[in-house]
mmCIF file of C-alpha atoms and ligand atoms in Angstrom:
data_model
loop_
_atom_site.group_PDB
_atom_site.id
_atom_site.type_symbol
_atom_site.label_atom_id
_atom_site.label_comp_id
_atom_site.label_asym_id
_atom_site.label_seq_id
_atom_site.Cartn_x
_atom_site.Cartn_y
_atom_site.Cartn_z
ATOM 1 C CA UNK C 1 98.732 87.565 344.335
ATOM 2 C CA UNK C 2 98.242 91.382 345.189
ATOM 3 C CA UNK C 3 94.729 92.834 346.298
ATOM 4 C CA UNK C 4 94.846 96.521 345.022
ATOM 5 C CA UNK C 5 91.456 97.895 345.980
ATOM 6 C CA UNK C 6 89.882 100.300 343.419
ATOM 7 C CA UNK C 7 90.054 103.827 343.917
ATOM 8 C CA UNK C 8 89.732 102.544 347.695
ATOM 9 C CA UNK C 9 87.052 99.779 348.607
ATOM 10 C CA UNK C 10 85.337 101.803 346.129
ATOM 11 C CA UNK C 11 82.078 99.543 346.977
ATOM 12 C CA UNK C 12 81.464 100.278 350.350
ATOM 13 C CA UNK C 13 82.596 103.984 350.337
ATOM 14 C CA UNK C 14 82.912 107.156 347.940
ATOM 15 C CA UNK C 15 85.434 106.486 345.692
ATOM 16 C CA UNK C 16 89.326 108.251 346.160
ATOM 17 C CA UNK C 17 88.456 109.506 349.392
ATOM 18 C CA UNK C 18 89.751 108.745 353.004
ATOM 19 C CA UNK C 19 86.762 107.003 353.678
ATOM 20 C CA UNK C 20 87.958 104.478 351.147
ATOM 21 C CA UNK C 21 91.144 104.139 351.260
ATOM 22 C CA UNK C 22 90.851 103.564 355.507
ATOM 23 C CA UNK C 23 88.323 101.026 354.398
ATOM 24 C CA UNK C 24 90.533 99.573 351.902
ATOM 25 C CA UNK C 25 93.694 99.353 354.346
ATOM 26 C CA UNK C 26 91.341 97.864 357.182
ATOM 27 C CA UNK C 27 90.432 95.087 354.286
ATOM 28 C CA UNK C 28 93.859 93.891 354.278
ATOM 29 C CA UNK C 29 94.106 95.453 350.866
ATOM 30 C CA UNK C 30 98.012 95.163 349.328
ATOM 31 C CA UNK C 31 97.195 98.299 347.411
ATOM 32 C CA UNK C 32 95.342 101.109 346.838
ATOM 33 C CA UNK C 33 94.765 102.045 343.001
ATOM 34 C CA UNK C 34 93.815 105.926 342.685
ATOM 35 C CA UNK C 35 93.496 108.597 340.069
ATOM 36 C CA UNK C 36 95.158 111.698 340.130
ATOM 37 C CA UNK C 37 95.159 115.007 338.172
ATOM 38 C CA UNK C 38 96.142 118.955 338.596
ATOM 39 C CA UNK C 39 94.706 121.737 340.101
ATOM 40 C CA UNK C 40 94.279 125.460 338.161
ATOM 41 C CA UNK C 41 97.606 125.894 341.063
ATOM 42 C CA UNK C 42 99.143 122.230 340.238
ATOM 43 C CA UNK C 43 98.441 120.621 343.109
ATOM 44 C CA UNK C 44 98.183 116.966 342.407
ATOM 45 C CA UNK C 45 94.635 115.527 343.862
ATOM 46 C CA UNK C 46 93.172 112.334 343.946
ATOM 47 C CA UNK C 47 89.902 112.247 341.280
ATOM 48 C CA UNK C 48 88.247 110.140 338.498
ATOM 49 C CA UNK C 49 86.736 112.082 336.148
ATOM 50 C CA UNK C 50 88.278 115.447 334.470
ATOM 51 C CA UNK C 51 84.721 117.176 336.339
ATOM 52 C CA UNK C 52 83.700 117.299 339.669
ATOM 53 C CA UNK C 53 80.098 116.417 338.591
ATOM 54 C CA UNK C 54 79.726 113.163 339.416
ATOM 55 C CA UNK C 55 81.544 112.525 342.741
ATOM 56 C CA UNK C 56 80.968 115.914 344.585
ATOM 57 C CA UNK C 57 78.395 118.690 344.940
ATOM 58 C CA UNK C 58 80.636 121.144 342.467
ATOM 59 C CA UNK C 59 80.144 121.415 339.057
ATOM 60 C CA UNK C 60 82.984 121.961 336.510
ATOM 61 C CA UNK C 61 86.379 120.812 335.292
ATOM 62 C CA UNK C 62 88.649 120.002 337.926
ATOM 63 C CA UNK C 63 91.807 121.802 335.906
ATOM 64 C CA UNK C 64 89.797 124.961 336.518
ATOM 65 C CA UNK C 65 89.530 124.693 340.220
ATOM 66 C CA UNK C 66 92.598 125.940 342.846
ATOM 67 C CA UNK C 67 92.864 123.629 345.526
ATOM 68 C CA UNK C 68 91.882 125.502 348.129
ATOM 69 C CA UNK C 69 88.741 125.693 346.037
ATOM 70 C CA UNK C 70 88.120 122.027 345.526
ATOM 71 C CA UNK C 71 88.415 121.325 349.289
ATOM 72 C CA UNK C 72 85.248 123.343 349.497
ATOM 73 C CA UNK C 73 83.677 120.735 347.733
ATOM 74 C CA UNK C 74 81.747 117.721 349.486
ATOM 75 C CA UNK C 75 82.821 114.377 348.012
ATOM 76 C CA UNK C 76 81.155 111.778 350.315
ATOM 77 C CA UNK C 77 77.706 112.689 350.178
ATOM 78 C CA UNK C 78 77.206 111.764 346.327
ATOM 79 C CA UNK C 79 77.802 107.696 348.348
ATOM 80 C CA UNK C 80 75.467 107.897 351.174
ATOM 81 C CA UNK C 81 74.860 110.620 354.314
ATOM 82 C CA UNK C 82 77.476 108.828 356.359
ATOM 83 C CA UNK C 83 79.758 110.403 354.344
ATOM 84 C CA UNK C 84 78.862 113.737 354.251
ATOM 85 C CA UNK C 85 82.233 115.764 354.408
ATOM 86 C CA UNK C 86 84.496 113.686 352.595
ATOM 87 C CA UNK C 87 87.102 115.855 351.025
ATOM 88 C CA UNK C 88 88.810 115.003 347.555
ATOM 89 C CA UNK C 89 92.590 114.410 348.899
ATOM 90 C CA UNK C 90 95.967 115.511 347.738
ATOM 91 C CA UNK C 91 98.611 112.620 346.572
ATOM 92 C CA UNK C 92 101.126 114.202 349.150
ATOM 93 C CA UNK C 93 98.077 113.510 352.270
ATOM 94 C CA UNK C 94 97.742 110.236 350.893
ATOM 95 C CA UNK C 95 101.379 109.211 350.651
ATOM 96 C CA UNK C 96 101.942 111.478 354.050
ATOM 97 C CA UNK C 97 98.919 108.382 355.568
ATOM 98 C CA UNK C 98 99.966 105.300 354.305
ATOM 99 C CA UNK C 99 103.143 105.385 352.592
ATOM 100 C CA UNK C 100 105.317 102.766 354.905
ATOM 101 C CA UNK C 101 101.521 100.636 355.195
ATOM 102 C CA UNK C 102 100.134 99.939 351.565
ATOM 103 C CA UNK C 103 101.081 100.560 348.424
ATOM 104 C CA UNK C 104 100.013 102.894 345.766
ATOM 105 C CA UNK C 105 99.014 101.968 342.131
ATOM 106 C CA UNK C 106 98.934 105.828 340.791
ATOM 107 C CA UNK C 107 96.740 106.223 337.789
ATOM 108 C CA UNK C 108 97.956 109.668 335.752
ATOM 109 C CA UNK C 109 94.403 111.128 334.325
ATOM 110 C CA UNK C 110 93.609 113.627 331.928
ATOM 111 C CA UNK C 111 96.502 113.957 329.104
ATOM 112 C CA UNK C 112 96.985 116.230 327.430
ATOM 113 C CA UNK C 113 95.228 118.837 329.018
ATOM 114 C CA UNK C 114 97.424 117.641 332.393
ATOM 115 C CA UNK C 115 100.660 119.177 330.838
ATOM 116 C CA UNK C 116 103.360 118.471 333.478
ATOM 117 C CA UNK C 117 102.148 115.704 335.560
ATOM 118 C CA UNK C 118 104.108 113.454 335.031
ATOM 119 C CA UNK C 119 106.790 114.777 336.296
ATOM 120 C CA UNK C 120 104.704 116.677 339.438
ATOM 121 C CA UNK C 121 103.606 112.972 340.509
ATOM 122 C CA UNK C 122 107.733 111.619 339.988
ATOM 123 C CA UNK C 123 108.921 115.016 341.657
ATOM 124 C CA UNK C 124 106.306 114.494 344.900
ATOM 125 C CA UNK C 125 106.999 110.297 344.831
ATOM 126 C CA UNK C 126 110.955 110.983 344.892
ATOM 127 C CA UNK C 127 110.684 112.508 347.757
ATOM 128 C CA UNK C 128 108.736 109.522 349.416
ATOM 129 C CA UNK C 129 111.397 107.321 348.390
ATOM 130 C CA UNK C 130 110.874 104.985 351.634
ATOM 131 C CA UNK C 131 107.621 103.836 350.664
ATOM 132 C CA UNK C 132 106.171 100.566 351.102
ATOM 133 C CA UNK C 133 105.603 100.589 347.274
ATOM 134 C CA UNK C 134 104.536 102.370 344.636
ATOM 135 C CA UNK C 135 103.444 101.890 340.580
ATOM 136 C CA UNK C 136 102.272 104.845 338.170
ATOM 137 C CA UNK C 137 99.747 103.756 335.459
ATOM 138 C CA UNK C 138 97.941 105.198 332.532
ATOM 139 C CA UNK C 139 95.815 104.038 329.519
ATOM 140 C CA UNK C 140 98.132 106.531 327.609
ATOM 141 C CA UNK C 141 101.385 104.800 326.261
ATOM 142 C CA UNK C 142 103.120 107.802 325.910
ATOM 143 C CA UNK C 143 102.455 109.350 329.204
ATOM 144 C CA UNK C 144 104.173 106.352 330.510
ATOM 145 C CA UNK C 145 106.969 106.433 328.236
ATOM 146 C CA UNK C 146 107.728 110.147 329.394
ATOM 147 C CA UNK C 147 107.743 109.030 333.213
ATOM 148 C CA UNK C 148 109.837 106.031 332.546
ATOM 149 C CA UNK C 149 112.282 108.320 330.782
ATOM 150 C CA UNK C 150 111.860 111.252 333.377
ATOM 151 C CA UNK C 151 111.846 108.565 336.819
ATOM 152 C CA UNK C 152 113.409 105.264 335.565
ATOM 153 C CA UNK C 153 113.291 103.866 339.028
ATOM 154 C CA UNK C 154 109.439 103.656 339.556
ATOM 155 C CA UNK C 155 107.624 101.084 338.852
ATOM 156 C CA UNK C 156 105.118 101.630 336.065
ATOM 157 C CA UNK C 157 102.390 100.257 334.426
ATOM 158 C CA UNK C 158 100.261 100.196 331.324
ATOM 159 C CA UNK C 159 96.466 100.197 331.300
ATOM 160 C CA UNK C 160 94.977 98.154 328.112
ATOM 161 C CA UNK C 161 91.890 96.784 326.791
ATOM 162 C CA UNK C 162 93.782 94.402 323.882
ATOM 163 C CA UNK C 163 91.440 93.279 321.220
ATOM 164 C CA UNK C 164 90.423 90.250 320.441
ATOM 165 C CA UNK C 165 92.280 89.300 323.971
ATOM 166 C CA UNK C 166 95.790 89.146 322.394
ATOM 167 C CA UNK C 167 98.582 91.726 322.437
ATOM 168 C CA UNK C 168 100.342 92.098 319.292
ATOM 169 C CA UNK C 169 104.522 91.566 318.920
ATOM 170 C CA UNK C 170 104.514 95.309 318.285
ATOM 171 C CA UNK C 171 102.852 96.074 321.100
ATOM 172 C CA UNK C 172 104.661 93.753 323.894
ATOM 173 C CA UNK C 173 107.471 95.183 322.783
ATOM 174 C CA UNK C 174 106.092 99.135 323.546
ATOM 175 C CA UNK C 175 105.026 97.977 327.033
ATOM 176 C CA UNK C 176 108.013 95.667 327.456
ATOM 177 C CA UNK C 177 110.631 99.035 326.917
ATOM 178 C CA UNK C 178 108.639 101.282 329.656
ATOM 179 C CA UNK C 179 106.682 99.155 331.652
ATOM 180 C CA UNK C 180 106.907 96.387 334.929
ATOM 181 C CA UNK C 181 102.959 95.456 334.777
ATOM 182 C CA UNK C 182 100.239 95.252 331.997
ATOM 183 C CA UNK C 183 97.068 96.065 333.509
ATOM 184 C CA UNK C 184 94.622 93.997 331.349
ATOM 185 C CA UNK C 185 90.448 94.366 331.272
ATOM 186 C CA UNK C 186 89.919 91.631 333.122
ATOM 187 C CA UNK C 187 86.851 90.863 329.895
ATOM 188 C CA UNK C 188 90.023 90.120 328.072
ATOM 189 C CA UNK C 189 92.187 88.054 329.722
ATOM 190 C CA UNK C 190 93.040 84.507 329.124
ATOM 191 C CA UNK C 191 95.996 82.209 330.105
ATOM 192 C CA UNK C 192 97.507 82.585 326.502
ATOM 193 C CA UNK C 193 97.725 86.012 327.056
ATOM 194 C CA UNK C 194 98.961 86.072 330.228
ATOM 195 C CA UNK C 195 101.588 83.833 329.291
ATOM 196 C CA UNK C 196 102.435 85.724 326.538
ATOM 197 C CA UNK C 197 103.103 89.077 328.697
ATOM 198 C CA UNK C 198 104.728 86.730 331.197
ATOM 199 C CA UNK C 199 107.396 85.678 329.411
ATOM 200 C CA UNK C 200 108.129 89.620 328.288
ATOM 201 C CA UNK C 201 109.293 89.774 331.890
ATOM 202 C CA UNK C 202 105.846 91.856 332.992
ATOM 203 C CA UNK C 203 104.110 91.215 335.797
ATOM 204 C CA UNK C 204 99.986 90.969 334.718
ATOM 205 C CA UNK C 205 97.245 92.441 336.722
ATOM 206 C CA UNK C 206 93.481 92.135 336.193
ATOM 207 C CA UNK C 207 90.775 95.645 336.276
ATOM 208 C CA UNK C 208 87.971 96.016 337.492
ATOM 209 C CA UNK C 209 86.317 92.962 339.246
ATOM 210 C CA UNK C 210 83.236 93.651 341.062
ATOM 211 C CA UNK C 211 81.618 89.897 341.658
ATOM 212 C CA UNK C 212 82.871 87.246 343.918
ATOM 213 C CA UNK C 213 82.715 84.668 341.115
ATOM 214 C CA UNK C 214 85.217 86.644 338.913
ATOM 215 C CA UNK C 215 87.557 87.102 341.571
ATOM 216 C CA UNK C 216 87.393 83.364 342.078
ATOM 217 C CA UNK C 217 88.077 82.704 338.483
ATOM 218 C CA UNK C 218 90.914 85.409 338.158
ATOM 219 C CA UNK C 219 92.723 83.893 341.470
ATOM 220 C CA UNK C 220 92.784 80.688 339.715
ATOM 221 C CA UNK C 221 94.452 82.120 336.220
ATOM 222 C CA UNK C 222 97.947 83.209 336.676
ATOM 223 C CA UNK C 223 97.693 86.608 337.294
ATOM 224 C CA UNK C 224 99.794 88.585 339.829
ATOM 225 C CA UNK C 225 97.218 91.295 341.284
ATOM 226 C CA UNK C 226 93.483 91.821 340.975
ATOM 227 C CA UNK C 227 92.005 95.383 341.322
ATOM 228 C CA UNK C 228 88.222 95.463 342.519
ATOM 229 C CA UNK C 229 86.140 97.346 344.236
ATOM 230 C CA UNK C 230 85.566 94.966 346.873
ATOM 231 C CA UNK C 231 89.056 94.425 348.565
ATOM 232 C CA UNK C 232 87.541 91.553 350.679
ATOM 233 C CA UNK C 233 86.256 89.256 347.771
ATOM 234 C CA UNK C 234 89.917 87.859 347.170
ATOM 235 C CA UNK C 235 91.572 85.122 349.445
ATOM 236 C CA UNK C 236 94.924 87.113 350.806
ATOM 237 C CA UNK C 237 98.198 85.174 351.194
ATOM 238 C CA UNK C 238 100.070 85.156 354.321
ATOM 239 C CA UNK C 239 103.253 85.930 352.543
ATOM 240 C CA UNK C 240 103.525 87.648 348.834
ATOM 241 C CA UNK C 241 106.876 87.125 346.241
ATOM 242 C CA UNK C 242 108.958 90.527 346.431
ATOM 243 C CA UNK C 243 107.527 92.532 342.848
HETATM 244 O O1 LIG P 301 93.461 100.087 337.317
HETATM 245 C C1 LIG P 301 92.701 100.180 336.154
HETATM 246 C C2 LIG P 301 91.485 101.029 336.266
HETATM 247 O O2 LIG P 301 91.564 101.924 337.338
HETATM 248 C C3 LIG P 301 91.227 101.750 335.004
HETATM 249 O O3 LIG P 301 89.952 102.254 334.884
HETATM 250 O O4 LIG P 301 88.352 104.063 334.685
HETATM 251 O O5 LIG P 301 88.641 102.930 336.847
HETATM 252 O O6 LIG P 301 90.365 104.479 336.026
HETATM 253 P P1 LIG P 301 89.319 103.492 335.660
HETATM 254 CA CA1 LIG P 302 91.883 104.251 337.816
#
């Protein structure tokens, strides 16, 4: 089973910076899950939310930043003063750091005022081709189905939240035509369903753990890869299956 640390060890250090992802490769993480969106100059960088509000000391939408601009920004301090100076990263710095050490679980953000990145984030992992491993993943079906179509050699993934913790026919078959993983809310998981995706030939992982009892339970169901905050609450295997 895969440990793929939340935008970094996202509970000991500010989220989709350095200071994370270090933390998560130090944990023995398998992966690092991060988000990732354009500049004003379409740059691809590594951020949550559509504003820098919340995780630095800017205010405003991050499509209306250059990125020279948004490395102005402070993203660490938001965390705790030990982080003062955090910078919000670029994809290419992040694949450039630990592309032949973990693996990245991309998240594309911010459709459809992101016009164009999914084929920025193909364009810039094509030419990391060596990599340890990589996976892009969105909540948005058809941003997935246009990077399938566009890079049908990369792994990808679809985010979902399924009702009533079942995935319709309908829908197994969507994610089953562009997808290798289902990336379930972990609230709405259960052995049926994991089956279920399973036997479509998908790999299932489990978002976003954040107690050590969870992670206990989820280790125990059959799924293939937890993400979580907390990189260290899951028991890592000496030796994984290839995915
Ligand atoms: O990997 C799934 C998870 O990252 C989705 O939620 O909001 O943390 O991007 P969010
Ligand atoms: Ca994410």
């Amino acid at each position: 089973m895969y440990t793929i640390a939340h935008r970094g060890a996202s509970g000991y250090a500010p989220e989709n910076t350095f200071a994370a992802f270090d933390l998560a490769a130090e944990l023995k993480s398998d992966m690092i899950e991060l988000d990732v969106q354009l500049t004003k100059d379409r740059h691809i960088v590594v951020i949550h939310d559509d504003r820098v509000d919340r995780t630095t000391n800017g205010t405003g939408y991050v499509k209306d930043y250059t990125l020279k601009e948004l490395q102005t920004l402070d993203a660490g301090s938001w965390f705790g003063p030990a982080f003062q100076g955090e910078k919000i990263p670029t994809l290419e710095a992040v694949l450039k750091r630990y592309h032949q050490k973990v693996g990245l679980l991309i998240e594309l953000k911010g459709p459809p005022s992101q016009v164009g990145l999914e084929k920025e984030v193909g364009k810039l992992l094509s030419t990391f081709s060596f990599s340890i491993y990589n996976i892009v993943q969105s909540f948005n079906i058809r941003s997935i189905q246009t990077f399938r179509d566009l890079y049908p050699s990369i792994p990808t993934a679809v985010i979902a939240r399924p009702s009533f913790g079942r995935l319709t026919r309908n829908q197994l078959n969507v994610y089953q035509s562009c997808a290798d993983y289902a990336n379930i809310k972990y609230t709405r998981l259960n052995r049926l369903l994991i089956s279920s995706v399973h036997k479509r030939g998908l790999k299932v992982f489990a978002w976003t753990i954040r107690d050590q009892k969870t992670a206990d339970k989820l280790q125990s169901m059959a799924v293939d890869g937890i993400v979580t905050d907390y990189p260290d609450f899951t028991l890592k295997d000496d030796k994984h299956e290839t995915i």
